[in-house]
Coordinates of C-alpha atoms in Angstrom, one line a residue:
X3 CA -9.1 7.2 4.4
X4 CA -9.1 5.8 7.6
X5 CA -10.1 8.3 10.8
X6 CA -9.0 7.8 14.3
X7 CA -11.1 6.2 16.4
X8 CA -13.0 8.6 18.9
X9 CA -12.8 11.6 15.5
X10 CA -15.1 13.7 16.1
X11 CA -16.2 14.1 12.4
X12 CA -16.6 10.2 12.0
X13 CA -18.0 6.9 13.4
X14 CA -16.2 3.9 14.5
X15 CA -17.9 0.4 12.5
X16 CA -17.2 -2.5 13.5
X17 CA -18.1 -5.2 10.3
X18 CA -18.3 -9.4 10.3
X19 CA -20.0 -12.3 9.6
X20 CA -20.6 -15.7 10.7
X21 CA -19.5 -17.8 7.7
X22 CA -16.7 -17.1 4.9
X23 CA -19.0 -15.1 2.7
X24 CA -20.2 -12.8 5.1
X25 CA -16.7 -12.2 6.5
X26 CA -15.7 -11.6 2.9
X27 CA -18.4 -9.0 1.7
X28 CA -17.3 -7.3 5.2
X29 CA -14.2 -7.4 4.4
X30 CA -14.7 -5.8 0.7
X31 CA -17.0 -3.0 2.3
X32 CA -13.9 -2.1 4.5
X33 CA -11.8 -2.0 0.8
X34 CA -14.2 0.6 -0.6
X35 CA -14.3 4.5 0.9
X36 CA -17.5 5.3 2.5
X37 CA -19.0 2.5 1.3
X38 CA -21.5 2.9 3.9
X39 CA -23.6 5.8 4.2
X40 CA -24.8 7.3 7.4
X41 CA -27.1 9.9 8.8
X42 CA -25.9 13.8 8.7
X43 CA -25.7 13.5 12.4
X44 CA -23.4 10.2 12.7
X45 CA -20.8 12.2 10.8
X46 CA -21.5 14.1 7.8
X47 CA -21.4 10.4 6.1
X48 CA -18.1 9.5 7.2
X49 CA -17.4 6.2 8.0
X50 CA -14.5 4.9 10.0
X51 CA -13.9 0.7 9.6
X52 CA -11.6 0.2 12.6
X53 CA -9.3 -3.2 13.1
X54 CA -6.6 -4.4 15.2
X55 CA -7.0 -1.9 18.2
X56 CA -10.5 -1.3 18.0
X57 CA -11.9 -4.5 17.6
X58 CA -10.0 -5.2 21.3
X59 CA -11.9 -2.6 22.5
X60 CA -15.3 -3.7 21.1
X61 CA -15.2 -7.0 22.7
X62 CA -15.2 -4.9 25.9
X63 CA -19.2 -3.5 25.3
X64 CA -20.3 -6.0 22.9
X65 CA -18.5 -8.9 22.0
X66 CA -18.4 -9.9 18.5
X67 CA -16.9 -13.0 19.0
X68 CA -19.4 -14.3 21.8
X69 CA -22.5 -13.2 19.7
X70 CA -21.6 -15.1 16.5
X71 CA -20.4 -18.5 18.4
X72 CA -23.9 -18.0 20.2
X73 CA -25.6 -17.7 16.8
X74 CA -27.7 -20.5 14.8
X75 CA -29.3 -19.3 12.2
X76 CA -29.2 -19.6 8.1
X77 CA -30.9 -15.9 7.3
X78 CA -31.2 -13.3 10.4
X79 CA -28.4 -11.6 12.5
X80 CA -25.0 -13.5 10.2
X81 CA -23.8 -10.2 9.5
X82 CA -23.0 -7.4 11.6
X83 CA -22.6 -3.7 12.0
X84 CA -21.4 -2.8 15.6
X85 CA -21.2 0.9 16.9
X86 CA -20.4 2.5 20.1
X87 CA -22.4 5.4 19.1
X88 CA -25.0 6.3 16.5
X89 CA -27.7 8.3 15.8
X90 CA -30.1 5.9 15.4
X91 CA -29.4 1.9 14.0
X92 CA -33.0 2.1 12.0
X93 CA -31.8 5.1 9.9
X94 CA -28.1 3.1 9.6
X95 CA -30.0 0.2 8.2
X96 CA -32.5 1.9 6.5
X97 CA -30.2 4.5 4.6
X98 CA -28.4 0.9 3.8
X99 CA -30.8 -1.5 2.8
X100 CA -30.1 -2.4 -1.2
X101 CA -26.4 -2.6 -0.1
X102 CA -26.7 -4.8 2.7
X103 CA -27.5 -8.7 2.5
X104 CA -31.0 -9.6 4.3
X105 CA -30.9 -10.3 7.8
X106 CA -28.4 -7.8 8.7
X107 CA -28.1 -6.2 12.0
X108 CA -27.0 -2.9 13.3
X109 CA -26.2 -2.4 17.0
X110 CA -25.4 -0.2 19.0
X111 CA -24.2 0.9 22.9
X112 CA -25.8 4.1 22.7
X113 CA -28.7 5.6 20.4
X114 CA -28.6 9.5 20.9
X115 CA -32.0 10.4 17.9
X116 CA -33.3 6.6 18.7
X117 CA -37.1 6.2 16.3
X118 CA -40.3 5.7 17.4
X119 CA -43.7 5.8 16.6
X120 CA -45.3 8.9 15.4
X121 CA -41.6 10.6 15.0
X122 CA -41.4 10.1 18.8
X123 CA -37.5 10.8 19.4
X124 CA -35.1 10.1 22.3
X125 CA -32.0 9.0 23.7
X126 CA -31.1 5.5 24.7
X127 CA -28.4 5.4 27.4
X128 CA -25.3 2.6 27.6
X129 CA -26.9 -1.0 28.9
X130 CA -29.7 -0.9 26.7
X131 CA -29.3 -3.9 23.7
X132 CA -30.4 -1.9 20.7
X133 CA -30.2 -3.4 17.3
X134 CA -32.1 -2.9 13.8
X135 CA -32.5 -5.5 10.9
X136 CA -33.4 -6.3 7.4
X137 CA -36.2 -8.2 6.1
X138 CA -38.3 -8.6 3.2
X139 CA -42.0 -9.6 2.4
X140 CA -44.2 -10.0 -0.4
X141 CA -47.9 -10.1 0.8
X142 CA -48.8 -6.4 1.9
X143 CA -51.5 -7.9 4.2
X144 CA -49.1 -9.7 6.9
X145 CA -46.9 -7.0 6.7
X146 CA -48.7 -5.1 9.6
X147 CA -48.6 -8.5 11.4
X148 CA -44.6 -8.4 12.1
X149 CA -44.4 -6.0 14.7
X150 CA -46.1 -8.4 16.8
X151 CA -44.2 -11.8 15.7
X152 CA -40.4 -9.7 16.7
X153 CA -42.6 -8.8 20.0
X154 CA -43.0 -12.4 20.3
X155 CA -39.8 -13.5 19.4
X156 CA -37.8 -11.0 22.0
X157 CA -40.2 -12.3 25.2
X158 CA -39.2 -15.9 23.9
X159 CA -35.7 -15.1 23.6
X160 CA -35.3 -14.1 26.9
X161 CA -36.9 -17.0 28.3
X162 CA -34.7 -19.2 26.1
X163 CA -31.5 -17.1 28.0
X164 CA -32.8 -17.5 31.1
X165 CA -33.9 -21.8 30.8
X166 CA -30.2 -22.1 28.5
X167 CA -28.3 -21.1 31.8
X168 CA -30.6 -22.2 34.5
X169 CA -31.5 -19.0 35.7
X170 CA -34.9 -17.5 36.7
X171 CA -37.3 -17.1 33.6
X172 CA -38.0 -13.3 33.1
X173 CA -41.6 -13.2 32.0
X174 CA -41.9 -10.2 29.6
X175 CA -45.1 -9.4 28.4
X176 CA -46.8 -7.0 25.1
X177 CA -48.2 -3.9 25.4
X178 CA -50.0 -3.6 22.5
X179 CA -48.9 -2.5 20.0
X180 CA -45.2 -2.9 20.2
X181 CA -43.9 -2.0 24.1
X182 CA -42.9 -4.9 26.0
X183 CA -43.3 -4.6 29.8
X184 CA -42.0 -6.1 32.9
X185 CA -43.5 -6.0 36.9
X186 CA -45.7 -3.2 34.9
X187 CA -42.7 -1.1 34.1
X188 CA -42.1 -0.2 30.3
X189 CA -38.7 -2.1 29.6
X190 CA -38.5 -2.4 25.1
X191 CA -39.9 -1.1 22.1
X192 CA -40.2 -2.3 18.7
X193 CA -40.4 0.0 15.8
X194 CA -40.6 -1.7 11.9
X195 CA -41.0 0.6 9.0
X196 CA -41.2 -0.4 5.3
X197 CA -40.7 0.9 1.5
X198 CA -42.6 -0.4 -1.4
X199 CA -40.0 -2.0 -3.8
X200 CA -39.9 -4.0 -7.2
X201 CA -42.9 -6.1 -5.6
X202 CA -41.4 -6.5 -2.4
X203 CA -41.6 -4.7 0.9
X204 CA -38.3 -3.8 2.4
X205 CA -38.7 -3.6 6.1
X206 CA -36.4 -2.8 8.5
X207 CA -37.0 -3.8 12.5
X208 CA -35.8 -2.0 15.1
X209 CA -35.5 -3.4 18.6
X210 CA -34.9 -1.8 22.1
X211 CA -34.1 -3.7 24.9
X212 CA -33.0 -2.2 28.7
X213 CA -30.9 -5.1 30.0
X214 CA -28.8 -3.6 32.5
X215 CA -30.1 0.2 33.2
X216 CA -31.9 0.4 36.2
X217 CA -32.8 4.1 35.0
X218 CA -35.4 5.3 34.9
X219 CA -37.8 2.6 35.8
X220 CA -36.1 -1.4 35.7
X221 CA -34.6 -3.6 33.7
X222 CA -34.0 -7.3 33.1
X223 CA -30.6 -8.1 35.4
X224 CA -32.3 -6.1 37.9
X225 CA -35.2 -8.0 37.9
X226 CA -33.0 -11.7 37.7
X227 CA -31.3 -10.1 40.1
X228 CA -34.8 -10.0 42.7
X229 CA -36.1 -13.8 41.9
X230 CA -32.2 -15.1 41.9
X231 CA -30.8 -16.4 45.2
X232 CA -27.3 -15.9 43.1
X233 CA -25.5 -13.5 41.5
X234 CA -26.1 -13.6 37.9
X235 CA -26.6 -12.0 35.2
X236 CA -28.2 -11.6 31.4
X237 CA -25.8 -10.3 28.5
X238 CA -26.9 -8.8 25.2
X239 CA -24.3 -11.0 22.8
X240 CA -26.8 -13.8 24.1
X241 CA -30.3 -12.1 24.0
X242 CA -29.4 -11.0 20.1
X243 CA -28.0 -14.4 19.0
X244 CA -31.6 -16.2 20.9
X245 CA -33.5 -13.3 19.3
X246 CA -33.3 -14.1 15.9
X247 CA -33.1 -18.3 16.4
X248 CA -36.5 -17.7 17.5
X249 CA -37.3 -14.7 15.1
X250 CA -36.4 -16.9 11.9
X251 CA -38.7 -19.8 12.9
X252 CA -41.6 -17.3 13.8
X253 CA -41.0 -15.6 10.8
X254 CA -41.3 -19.1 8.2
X255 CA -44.3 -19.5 10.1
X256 CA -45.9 -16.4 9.3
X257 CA -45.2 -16.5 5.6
X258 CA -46.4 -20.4 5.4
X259 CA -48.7 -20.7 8.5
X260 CA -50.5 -16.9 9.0
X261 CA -50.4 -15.5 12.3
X262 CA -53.0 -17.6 13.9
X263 CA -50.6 -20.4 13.8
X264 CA -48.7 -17.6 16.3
X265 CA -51.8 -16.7 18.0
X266 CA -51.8 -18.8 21.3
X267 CA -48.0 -18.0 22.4
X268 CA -48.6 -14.5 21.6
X269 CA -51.9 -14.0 23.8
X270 CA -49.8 -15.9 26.2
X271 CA -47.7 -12.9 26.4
X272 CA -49.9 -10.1 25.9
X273 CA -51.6 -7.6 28.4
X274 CA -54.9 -7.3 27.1
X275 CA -57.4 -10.6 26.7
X276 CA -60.4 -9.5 28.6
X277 CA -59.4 -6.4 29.3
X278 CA -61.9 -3.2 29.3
X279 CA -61.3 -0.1 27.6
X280 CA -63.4 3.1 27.9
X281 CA -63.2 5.4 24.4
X282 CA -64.3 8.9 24.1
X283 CA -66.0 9.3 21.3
X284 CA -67.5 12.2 19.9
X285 CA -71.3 12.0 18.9
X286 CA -72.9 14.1 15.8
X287 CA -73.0 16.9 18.0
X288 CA -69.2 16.7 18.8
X289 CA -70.8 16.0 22.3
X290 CA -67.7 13.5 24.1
X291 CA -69.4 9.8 24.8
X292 CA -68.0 7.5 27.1
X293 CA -67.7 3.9 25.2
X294 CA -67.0 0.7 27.0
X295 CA -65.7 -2.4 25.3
X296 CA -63.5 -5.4 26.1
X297 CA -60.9 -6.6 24.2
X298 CA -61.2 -10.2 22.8
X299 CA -57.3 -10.3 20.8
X300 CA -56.4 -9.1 17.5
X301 CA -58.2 -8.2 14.3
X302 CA -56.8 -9.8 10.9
X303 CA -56.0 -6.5 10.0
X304 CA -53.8 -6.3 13.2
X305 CA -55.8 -3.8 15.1
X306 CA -57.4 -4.7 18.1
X307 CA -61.0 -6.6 18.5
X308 CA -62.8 -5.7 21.2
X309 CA -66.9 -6.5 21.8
X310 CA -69.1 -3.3 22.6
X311 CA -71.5 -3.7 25.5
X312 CA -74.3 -4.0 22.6
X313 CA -73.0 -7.2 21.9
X314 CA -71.5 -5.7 18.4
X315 CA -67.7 -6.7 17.6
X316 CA -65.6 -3.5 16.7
X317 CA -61.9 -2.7 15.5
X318 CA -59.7 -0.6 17.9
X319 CA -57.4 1.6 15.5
X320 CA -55.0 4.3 17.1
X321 CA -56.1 8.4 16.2
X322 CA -52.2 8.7 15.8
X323 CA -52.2 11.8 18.2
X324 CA -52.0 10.1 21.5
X325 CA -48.4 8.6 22.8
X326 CA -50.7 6.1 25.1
X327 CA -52.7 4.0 22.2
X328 CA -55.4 3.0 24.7
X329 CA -56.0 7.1 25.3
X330 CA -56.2 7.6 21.5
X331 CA -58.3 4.7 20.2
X332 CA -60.9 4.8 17.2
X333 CA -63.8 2.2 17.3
X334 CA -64.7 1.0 14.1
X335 CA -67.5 -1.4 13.6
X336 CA -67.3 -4.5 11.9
X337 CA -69.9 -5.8 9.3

């Protein structure tokens, strides 16, 4: 049973897909009742599947339409969940997974209990592009290794935007482990968690993106906005759709190639080559030490590598208290 859109005891979906199939098995989700579930908070489980009417009005926050004639991919982003308002797109996907085909995407205008690391929790106003997807991997030891290939892929995406319409390039850059930062201002996340599954790993990647909200530090259009001579302007149906063109050819290269085949764009983009880092570490008489090293890239395990001033090479590993990494960091010698 169908609610009206705006109930307050349900959540407007919007569902399609890029080829026949897709729009088919969105199409058969909207046959079944609450065929999706959802978080306690979107609705008690509810689940409103909205046409006609409503899909006029989602073309007027995200357009549906725009983001799958911008799309080019075989695997990532061909079918879509769109929502004005959730909880949180990770938990969507997540509570999803089995049901939904691999490469889905959530999205959403506004996030209200958006997921971060360490159970960090907030809200995520309208502008933002905010999206979660599905993926699955095999070898446990690269898994730790994606956060940093959809880092890669969202700074390359926005460049892509930006050459594609002969505007300014937008230089984002990585903030180990998974912020991306522009002019020094904090302007994305990422956030990919993972279950254990017949063999696999199903992992789901969450993305957040400030596009147009200049509150409470910057965003992209407002930066455009500064090295354009023009009025102009980035839009999220865009961003997605070059988002996971690049993320699907990062992604084969990771499961054929390894990350090192990555390694050179991604240092490109990072913060942190050269950069020094003081620890505190506590001694065998819980005395606080002062530790000094500089950070030479990434450890195969994913953690950082950083060189001590005794010439020794040493693994950076978070203490999973600190909301600042680099104020929270664990050195860890390697043999």
């Amino acid at each position: 049973m169908e609610e009206p859109c705006g109930s307050s005891n349900s959540t407007v979906l919007i569902l399609c897909g890029k080829s026949p199939p897709e729009v088919e098995f969105a199409e058969s989700l909207k046959r079944k009742d609450r065929a999706l579930k959802l978080p306690e908070l979107d609705g008690f489980g509810l689940v409103s599947i909205h046409g006609g009417q409503a899909e006029c009005e989602v073309r007027r926050t995200f357009c549906v339409e725009k983001y799958m004639s911008a799309l080019s991919t075989e695997r990532f982003g061909r079918f879509l969940i769109w929502s004005p308002r959730l909880s949180s797109t990770q938990d969507v996907v997540s509570l999803n997974f089995c049901d939904l085909p691999l490469g889905a995407v959530c999205v959403s205008d506004i996030q209200f209990k958006g997921r971060g690391r360490s159970k960090n929790v907030w809200d995520s106003p309208i502008g933002c592009l905010l999206f979660s997807f599905t993926l699955q991997m095999e070898d446990g030891r690269i898994v730790p290794l994606l956060q940093y290939v959809v880092c890669l892929a969202v700074t390359e995406a926005v460049k892509d935007v930006c050459d594609a319409n002969g505007l300014p390039i937008i230089d984002i850059k990585i903030k180990w482990p998974n912020d991306l930062y522009l002019n020094g201002l904090k302007v994305g996340g990422i956030l990919c968690t993972s279950t254990y599954r017949s063999k696999k790993f199903n992992v789901t990647a969450g993305i957040g993106l400030n596009v147009d909200n200049e509150k409470p530090s910057t965003c992209l259009n407002a930066v455009l906005q500064e090295l354009s001579s023009v009025p102009c302007k980035l839009h999220r149906e865009e961003i997605l759709a070059a988002f996971f063109k690049r993320f699907e050819i990062f992604f084969d290269v990771l499961l054929t190639q390894g990350f090192r085949a990555l390694e050179e764009a991604y240092y490109k983009a990072w913060l942190h080559s050269g950069q020094r880092i003081v620890i505190q570490e506590k001694d065998d008489t819980q005395l606080v030490e002062n530790v000094s090293v500089t950070v030479q890239g990434l450890a195969s395990s994913g953690y950082l590598l950083a060189v001590g001033e005794d010439n020794h090479l040493y693994e950076l590993h978070p203490d999973g208290n600190s909301f600042d990494f680099f104020k929270g960091l664990v050195r860890r010698k390697l043999v």
